[in-house]
mmCIF file with all atom_site columns, C-alpha atoms in Angstrom:
data_model
loop_
_atom_site.group_PDB
_atom_site.id
_atom_site.type_symbol
_atom_site.label_atom_id
_atom_site.label_alt_id
_atom_site.label_comp_id
_atom_site.label_asym_id
_atom_site.label_entity_id
_atom_site.label_seq_id
_atom_site.pdbx_PDB_ins_code
_atom_site.Cartn_x
_atom_site.Cartn_y
_atom_site.Cartn_z
_atom_site.occupancy
_atom_site.B_iso_or_equiv
_atom_site.pdbx_formal_charge
_atom_site.auth_seq_id
_atom_site.auth_comp_id
_atom_site.auth_asym_id
_atom_site.auth_atom_id
_atom_site.pdbx_PDB_model_num
ATOM 1   C CA . MET A 1 1   ? 108.995 99.000  143.203 1.00 52.00 ? 111 MET A CA 1
ATOM 2   C CA . LYS A 1 2   ? 107.820 102.536 142.422 1.00 52.00 ? 112 LYS A CA 1
ATOM 3   C CA . ASN A 1 3   ? 110.830 102.954 140.146 1.00 53.00 ? 113 ASN A CA 1
ATOM 4   C CA . ASN A 1 4   ? 109.928 99.794  138.227 1.00 48.00 ? 114 ASN A CA 1
ATOM 5   C CA . ILE A 1 5   ? 106.325 100.908 137.780 1.00 48.00 ? 115 ILE A CA 1
ATOM 6   C CA . LEU A 1 6   ? 107.486 104.343 136.684 1.00 44.00 ? 116 LEU A CA 1
ATOM 7   C CA . LEU A 1 7   ? 109.950 102.803 134.231 1.00 41.00 ? 117 LEU A CA 1
ATOM 8   C CA . VAL A 1 8   ? 107.246 100.586 132.722 1.00 42.00 ? 118 VAL A CA 1
ATOM 9   C CA . ALA A 1 9   ? 104.832 103.522 132.446 1.00 45.00 ? 119 ALA A CA 1
ATOM 10  C CA . ILE A 1 10  ? 107.455 105.693 130.739 1.00 42.00 ? 120 ILE A CA 1
ATOM 11  C CA . SER A 1 11  ? 108.324 102.864 128.354 1.00 41.00 ? 121 SER A CA 1
ATOM 12  C CA . ILE A 1 12  ? 104.691 102.372 127.382 1.00 39.00 ? 122 ILE A CA 1
ATOM 13  C CA . LEU A 1 13  ? 104.156 106.099 126.917 1.00 34.00 ? 123 LEU A CA 1
ATOM 14  C CA . SER A 1 14  ? 107.258 106.404 124.757 1.00 35.00 ? 124 SER A CA 1
ATOM 15  C CA . LEU A 1 15  ? 106.059 103.569 122.537 1.00 31.00 ? 125 LEU A CA 1
ATOM 16  C CA . VAL A 1 16  ? 102.647 105.174 122.189 1.00 30.00 ? 126 VAL A CA 1
ATOM 17  C CA . ALA A 1 17  ? 104.179 108.608 121.544 1.00 29.00 ? 127 ALA A CA 1
ATOM 18  C CA . CYS A 1 18  ? 106.453 107.224 118.833 1.00 28.00 ? 128 CYS A CA 1
ATOM 19  C CA . LYS A 1 19  ? 103.857 105.004 117.238 1.00 27.00 ? 129 LYS A CA 1
ATOM 20  C CA . LYS A 1 20  ? 103.088 105.887 113.650 1.00 28.00 ? 130 LYS A CA 1
ATOM 21  C CA . ASP A 1 21  ? 99.477  105.453 112.647 1.00 31.00 ? 131 ASP A CA 1
ATOM 22  C CA . VAL A 1 22  ? 99.812  102.453 110.390 1.00 31.00 ? 132 VAL A CA 1
ATOM 23  C CA . SER A 1 23  ? 96.242  101.294 110.394 1.00 32.00 ? 133 SER A CA 1
ATOM 24  C CA . GLY A 1 24  ? 95.988  99.310  107.235 1.00 35.00 ? 134 GLY A CA 1
ATOM 25  C CA . VAL A 1 25  ? 99.705  99.682  106.613 1.00 38.00 ? 135 VAL A CA 1
ATOM 26  C CA . THR A 1 26  ? 101.302 96.265  106.864 1.00 40.00 ? 136 THR A CA 1
ATOM 27  C CA . GLY A 1 27  ? 99.675  95.982  110.237 1.00 44.00 ? 137 GLY A CA 1
ATOM 28  C CA . ASN A 1 28  ? 97.880  92.737  109.671 1.00 43.00 ? 138 ASN A CA 1
ATOM 29  C CA . THR A 1 29  ? 98.610  89.973  112.097 1.00 52.00 ? 139 THR A CA 1
ATOM 30  C CA . GLY A 1 30  ? 98.533  87.170  109.535 1.00 64.00 ? 140 GLY A CA 1
ATOM 31  C CA . THR A 1 31  ? 101.234 86.055  107.190 1.00 74.00 ? 141 THR A CA 1
ATOM 32  C CA . VAL A 1 32  ? 102.532 88.052  104.269 1.00 79.00 ? 142 VAL A CA 1
ATOM 33  C CA . SER A 1 33  ? 104.324 86.694  101.215 1.00 89.00 ? 143 SER A CA 1
ATOM 34  C CA . ILE A 1 34  ? 106.347 88.748  98.762  1.00 91.00 ? 144 ILE A CA 1
ATOM 35  C CA . VAL A 1 35  ? 105.083 87.843  95.291  1.00 94.00 ? 145 VAL A CA 1
ATOM 36  C CA . PRO A 1 36  ? 105.891 88.864  91.715  1.00 95.00 ? 146 PRO A CA 1
ATOM 37  C CA . ALA A 1 37  ? 103.372 91.075  89.918  1.00 95.00 ? 147 ALA A CA 1
ATOM 38  C CA . SER A 1 38  ? 102.532 88.071  87.734  1.00 96.00 ? 148 SER A CA 1
ATOM 39  C CA . ALA A 1 39  ? 101.057 86.351  90.836  1.00 96.00 ? 149 ALA A CA 1
ATOM 40  C CA . VAL A 1 40  ? 98.700  89.260  91.561  1.00 98.00 ? 150 VAL A CA 1
ATOM 41  C CA . PRO A 1 41  ? 95.160  89.031  90.122  1.00 98.00 ? 151 PRO A CA 1
ATOM 42  C CA . ALA A 1 42  ? 94.710  91.034  86.910  1.00 98.00 ? 152 ALA A CA 1
ATOM 43  C CA . ALA A 1 43  ? 91.926  93.124  88.482  1.00 98.00 ? 153 ALA A CA 1
ATOM 44  C CA . VAL A 1 44  ? 94.265  94.204  91.282  1.00 98.00 ? 154 VAL A CA 1
ATOM 45  C CA . VAL A 1 45  ? 97.097  95.098  88.899  1.00 98.00 ? 155 VAL A CA 1
ATOM 46  C CA . ALA A 1 46  ? 94.685  97.006  86.645  1.00 98.00 ? 156 ALA A CA 1
ATOM 47  C CA . ALA A 1 47  ? 93.301  98.987  89.593  1.00 98.00 ? 157 ALA A CA 1
ATOM 48  C CA . PHE A 1 48  ? 96.817  99.735  90.804  1.00 98.00 ? 158 PHE A CA 1
ATOM 49  C CA . ASN A 1 49  ? 97.985  100.863 87.348  1.00 98.00 ? 159 ASN A CA 1
ATOM 50  C CA . SER A 1 50  ? 94.903  103.045 86.977  1.00 98.00 ? 160 SER A CA 1
ATOM 51  C CA . SER A 1 51  ? 95.498  104.812 90.294  1.00 97.00 ? 161 SER A CA 1
ATOM 52  C CA . PHE A 1 52  ? 99.304  104.901 90.292  1.00 98.00 ? 162 PHE A CA 1
ATOM 53  C CA . SER A 1 53  ? 100.371 104.983 86.643  1.00 97.00 ? 163 SER A CA 1
ATOM 54  C CA . THR A 1 54  ? 103.733 106.642 87.375  1.00 98.00 ? 164 THR A CA 1
ATOM 55  C CA . ALA A 1 55  ? 104.761 104.192 90.119  1.00 97.00 ? 165 ALA A CA 1
ATOM 56  C CA . THR A 1 56  ? 108.231 102.627 90.010  1.00 96.00 ? 166 THR A CA 1
ATOM 57  C CA . GLU A 1 57  ? 110.109 100.101 92.162  1.00 95.00 ? 167 GLU A CA 1
ATOM 58  C CA . THR A 1 58  ? 106.919 98.186  92.959  1.00 97.00 ? 168 THR A CA 1
ATOM 59  C CA . GLU A 1 59  ? 106.903 95.340  95.468  1.00 96.00 ? 169 GLU A CA 1
ATOM 60  C CA . TRP A 1 60  ? 103.781 93.198  95.876  1.00 97.00 ? 170 TRP A CA 1
ATOM 61  C CA . GLN A 1 61  ? 102.742 91.383  99.040  1.00 94.00 ? 171 GLN A CA 1
ATOM 62  C CA . HIS A 1 62  ? 100.020 88.729  99.282  1.00 95.00 ? 172 HIS A CA 1
ATOM 63  C CA . ASN A 1 63  ? 98.385  88.861  102.699 1.00 92.00 ? 173 ASN A CA 1
ATOM 64  C CA . SER A 1 64  ? 96.879  85.873  104.499 1.00 88.00 ? 174 SER A CA 1
ATOM 65  C CA . ASP A 1 65  ? 93.370  87.314  104.092 1.00 92.00 ? 175 ASP A CA 1
ATOM 66  C CA . ASP A 1 66  ? 93.832  87.193  100.275 1.00 92.00 ? 176 ASP A CA 1
ATOM 67  C CA . SER A 1 67  ? 94.293  90.949  100.053 1.00 96.00 ? 177 SER A CA 1
ATOM 68  C CA . PHE A 1 68  ? 97.302  92.530  98.358  1.00 97.00 ? 178 PHE A CA 1
ATOM 69  C CA . THR A 1 69  ? 99.649  95.332  99.330  1.00 96.00 ? 179 THR A CA 1
ATOM 70  C CA . CYS A 1 70  ? 101.959 97.176  96.988  1.00 97.00 ? 180 CYS A CA 1
ATOM 71  C CA . GLN A 1 71  ? 104.842 99.365  98.116  1.00 96.00 ? 181 GLN A CA 1
ATOM 72  C CA . PHE A 1 72  ? 106.175 101.672 95.420  1.00 97.00 ? 182 PHE A CA 1
ATOM 73  C CA . ASN A 1 73  ? 107.996 104.898 94.602  1.00 96.00 ? 183 ASN A CA 1
ATOM 74  C CA . MET A 1 74  ? 106.035 107.792 93.122  1.00 96.00 ? 184 MET A CA 1
ATOM 75  C CA . ASP A 1 75  ? 106.458 111.569 93.152  1.00 94.00 ? 185 ASP A CA 1
ATOM 76  C CA . ASP A 1 76  ? 109.764 111.308 95.059  1.00 93.00 ? 186 ASP A CA 1
ATOM 77  C CA . GLN A 1 77  ? 108.134 109.429 97.939  1.00 95.00 ? 187 GLN A CA 1
ATOM 78  C CA . ARG A 1 78  ? 107.629 105.806 99.019  1.00 96.00 ? 188 ARG A CA 1
ATOM 79  C CA . HIS A 1 79  ? 103.971 104.735 99.098  1.00 96.00 ? 189 HIS A CA 1
ATOM 80  C CA . GLU A 1 80  ? 101.886 101.748 100.122 1.00 96.00 ? 190 GLU A CA 1
ATOM 81  C CA . ALA A 1 81  ? 98.446  100.815 98.796  1.00 97.00 ? 191 ALA A CA 1
ATOM 82  C CA . HIS A 1 82  ? 96.120  97.979  99.834  1.00 97.00 ? 192 HIS A CA 1
ATOM 83  C CA . PHE A 1 83  ? 93.643  96.157  97.600  1.00 98.00 ? 193 PHE A CA 1
ATOM 84  C CA . ASP A 1 84  ? 91.224  93.296  98.069  1.00 97.00 ? 194 ASP A CA 1
ATOM 85  C CA . ASP A 1 85  ? 91.483  90.374  95.649  1.00 95.00 ? 195 ASP A CA 1
ATOM 86  C CA . LYS A 1 86  ? 88.861  91.986  93.369  1.00 97.00 ? 196 LYS A CA 1
ATOM 87  C CA . GLY A 1 87  ? 90.916  95.163  92.874  1.00 97.00 ? 197 GLY A CA 1
ATOM 88  C CA . HIS A 1 88  ? 89.099  97.472  95.277  1.00 97.00 ? 198 HIS A CA 1
ATOM 89  C CA . GLN A 1 89  ? 91.558  99.830  96.947  1.00 96.00 ? 199 GLN A CA 1
ATOM 90  C CA . SER A 1 90  ? 91.096  99.986  100.722 1.00 95.00 ? 200 SER A CA 1
ATOM 91  C CA . SER A 1 91  ? 93.908  102.375 101.683 1.00 95.00 ? 201 SER A CA 1
ATOM 92  C CA . HIS A 1 92  ? 96.864  104.399 100.472 1.00 95.00 ? 202 HIS A CA 1
ATOM 93  C CA . SER A 1 93  ? 99.646  105.820 102.632 1.00 94.00 ? 203 SER A CA 1
ATOM 94  C CA . VAL A 1 94  ? 102.942 107.599 102.129 1.00 94.00 ? 204 VAL A CA 1
ATOM 95  C CA . ILE A 1 95  ? 105.537 105.611 104.072 1.00 93.00 ? 205 ILE A CA 1
ATOM 96  C CA . CYS A 1 96  ? 108.509 107.858 103.263 1.00 92.00 ? 206 CYS A CA 1
ATOM 97  C CA . LEU A 1 97  ? 108.196 111.610 102.762 1.00 86.00 ? 207 LEU A CA 1
ATOM 98  C CA . ASP A 1 98  ? 111.969 112.071 102.509 1.00 85.00 ? 208 ASP A CA 1
ATOM 99  C CA . GLY A 1 99  ? 112.281 110.739 98.969  1.00 89.00 ? 209 GLY A CA 1
ATOM 100 C CA . ALA A 1 100 ? 111.861 107.726 96.754  1.00 93.00 ? 210 ALA A CA 1
ATOM 101 C CA . VAL A 1 101 ? 113.834 104.825 98.197  1.00 95.00 ? 211 VAL A CA 1
ATOM 102 C CA . PRO A 1 102 ? 116.566 103.783 95.710  1.00 95.00 ? 212 PRO A CA 1
ATOM 103 C CA . ALA A 1 103 ? 116.335 100.344 94.105  1.00 95.00 ? 213 ALA A CA 1
ATOM 104 C CA . THR A 1 104 ? 119.777 99.449  95.508  1.00 96.00 ? 214 THR A CA 1
ATOM 105 C CA . VAL A 1 105 ? 118.525 99.997  99.053  1.00 97.00 ? 215 VAL A CA 1
ATOM 106 C CA . LEU A 1 106 ? 115.200 98.226  98.429  1.00 96.00 ? 216 LEU A CA 1
ATOM 107 C CA . ASN A 1 107 ? 116.982 95.211  96.927  1.00 96.00 ? 217 ASN A CA 1
ATOM 108 C CA . ALA A 1 108 ? 119.448 95.079  99.827  1.00 97.00 ? 218 ALA A CA 1
ATOM 109 C CA . PHE A 1 109 ? 116.592 95.200  102.335 1.00 97.00 ? 219 PHE A CA 1
ATOM 110 C CA . ARG A 1 110 ? 114.715 92.402  100.567 1.00 94.00 ? 220 ARG A CA 1
ATOM 111 C CA . ALA A 1 111 ? 117.875 90.260  100.354 1.00 96.00 ? 221 ALA A CA 1
ATOM 112 C CA . ALA A 1 112 ? 118.668 90.687  104.054 1.00 96.00 ? 222 ALA A CA 1
ATOM 113 C CA . TYR A 1 113 ? 115.083 90.639  105.367 1.00 95.00 ? 223 TYR A CA 1
ATOM 114 C CA . PRO A 1 114 ? 113.039 88.575  102.875 1.00 92.00 ? 224 PRO A CA 1
ATOM 115 C CA . THR A 1 115 ? 109.940 88.146  105.037 1.00 89.00 ? 225 THR A CA 1
ATOM 116 C CA . ASP A 1 116 ? 109.774 91.553  106.725 1.00 92.00 ? 226 ASP A CA 1
ATOM 117 C CA . ASN A 1 117 ? 107.704 94.526  105.573 1.00 90.00 ? 227 ASN A CA 1
ATOM 118 C CA . VAL A 1 118 ? 108.738 98.120  106.129 1.00 94.00 ? 228 VAL A CA 1
ATOM 119 C CA . TYR A 1 119 ? 106.043 100.409 107.507 1.00 93.00 ? 229 TYR A CA 1
ATOM 120 C CA . GLU A 1 120 ? 108.233 103.521 107.358 1.00 94.00 ? 230 GLU A CA 1
ATOM 121 C CA . TRP A 1 121 ? 111.416 104.640 105.569 1.00 95.00 ? 231 TRP A CA 1
ATOM 122 C CA . LYS A 1 122 ? 113.506 107.633 106.673 1.00 94.00 ? 232 LYS A CA 1
ATOM 123 C CA . PHE A 1 123 ? 116.331 109.361 104.803 1.00 93.00 ? 233 PHE A CA 1
ATOM 124 C CA . THR A 1 124 ? 118.789 110.836 107.288 1.00 91.00 ? 234 THR A CA 1
ATOM 125 C CA . THR A 1 125 ? 121.120 113.825 107.150 1.00 88.00 ? 235 THR A CA 1
ATOM 126 C CA . ASP A 1 126 ? 124.113 111.478 106.988 1.00 91.00 ? 236 ASP A CA 1
ATOM 127 C CA . GLN A 1 127 ? 122.749 110.156 103.657 1.00 93.00 ? 237 GLN A CA 1
ATOM 128 C CA . THR A 1 128 ? 121.607 106.780 105.008 1.00 95.00 ? 238 THR A CA 1
ATOM 129 C CA . TRP A 1 129 ? 118.204 105.107 104.775 1.00 96.00 ? 239 TRP A CA 1
ATOM 130 C CA . LYS A 1 130 ? 116.450 103.736 107.864 1.00 96.00 ? 240 LYS A CA 1
ATOM 131 C CA . ALA A 1 131 ? 113.891 100.971 107.461 1.00 96.00 ? 241 ALA A CA 1
ATOM 132 C CA . HIS A 1 132 ? 111.380 100.550 110.301 1.00 96.00 ? 242 HIS A CA 1
ATOM 133 C CA . PHE A 1 133 ? 109.524 97.264  110.576 1.00 95.00 ? 243 PHE A CA 1
ATOM 134 C CA . MET A 1 134 ? 107.969 94.933  113.128 1.00 94.00 ? 244 MET A CA 1
ATOM 135 C CA . ARG A 1 135 ? 109.031 91.337  113.652 1.00 92.00 ? 245 ARG A CA 1
ATOM 136 C CA . ASP A 1 136 ? 107.268 89.235  116.283 1.00 90.00 ? 246 ASP A CA 1
ATOM 137 C CA . ASN A 1 137 ? 105.929 92.392  117.974 1.00 90.00 ? 247 ASN A CA 1
ATOM 138 C CA . ILE A 1 138 ? 109.444 93.859  118.196 1.00 94.00 ? 248 ILE A CA 1
ATOM 139 C CA . LYS A 1 139 ? 110.249 97.146  116.468 1.00 95.00 ? 249 LYS A CA 1
ATOM 140 C CA . TRP A 1 140 ? 113.339 97.010  114.238 1.00 97.00 ? 250 TRP A CA 1
ATOM 141 C CA . GLU A 1 141 ? 115.369 99.791  112.665 1.00 97.00 ? 251 GLU A CA 1
ATOM 142 C CA . VAL A 1 142 ? 117.946 98.881  110.025 1.00 98.00 ? 252 VAL A CA 1
ATOM 143 C CA . THR A 1 143 ? 120.211 101.515 108.499 1.00 98.00 ? 253 THR A CA 1
ATOM 144 C CA . PHE A 1 144 ? 121.525 101.185 104.935 1.00 98.00 ? 254 PHE A CA 1
ATOM 145 C CA . ASN A 1 145 ? 124.055 103.329 103.111 1.00 96.00 ? 255 ASN A CA 1
ATOM 146 C CA . ALA A 1 146 ? 123.461 104.443 99.518  1.00 94.00 ? 256 ALA A CA 1
ATOM 147 C CA . ASN A 1 147 ? 125.198 101.294 98.225  1.00 96.00 ? 257 ASN A CA 1
ATOM 148 C CA . GLY A 1 148 ? 122.723 99.067  100.065 1.00 96.00 ? 258 GLY A CA 1
ATOM 149 C CA . THR A 1 149 ? 125.147 97.948  102.769 1.00 97.00 ? 259 THR A CA 1
ATOM 150 C CA . VAL A 1 150 ? 123.688 97.420  106.235 1.00 97.00 ? 260 VAL A CA 1
ATOM 151 C CA . VAL A 1 151 ? 125.344 99.967  108.505 1.00 97.00 ? 261 VAL A CA 1
ATOM 152 C CA . LYS A 1 152 ? 123.428 99.096  111.657 1.00 96.00 ? 262 LYS A CA 1
ATOM 153 C CA . ALA A 1 153 ? 120.541 96.884  112.754 1.00 97.00 ? 263 ALA A CA 1
ATOM 154 C CA . GLU A 1 154 ? 118.786 97.581  116.045 1.00 96.00 ? 264 GLU A CA 1
ATOM 155 C CA . HIS A 1 155 ? 115.651 96.343  117.744 1.00 94.00 ? 265 HIS A CA 1
ATOM 156 C CA . ASP A 1 156 ? 113.768 96.959  120.985 1.00 89.00 ? 266 ASP A CA 1
#
């Protein structure tokens, strides 16, 4: 029994120790829909373009609370910004410091996981990209090669 309690305690501590602070970063508990930029209110797009004029590879998400999230590449990093439906920015985070995620990898992720939202990207020394996301309170890690092929998919 002591071993089971110890195992549970270690598991909880390891999850807390590895947890990335994603407050405001795709952490809402409602539903999220991937939408084209044309479905985003003009005020939101204008605010985004004003703040992030050099952004590329944008992907818009419409959240169940009528807010919007945009993930994008800029300055050789992957970013995420949140806006309310009036265009007021509520947060901005870098979700990949290792580099801008290539379009091939982003497209492959979206094709394989159309309803999931990455909270962190990692570029590894073996030249693969790891996408970290939550699905039904389970942490997933999917590895893609440079061609966008899924090399490995793991979850807790």
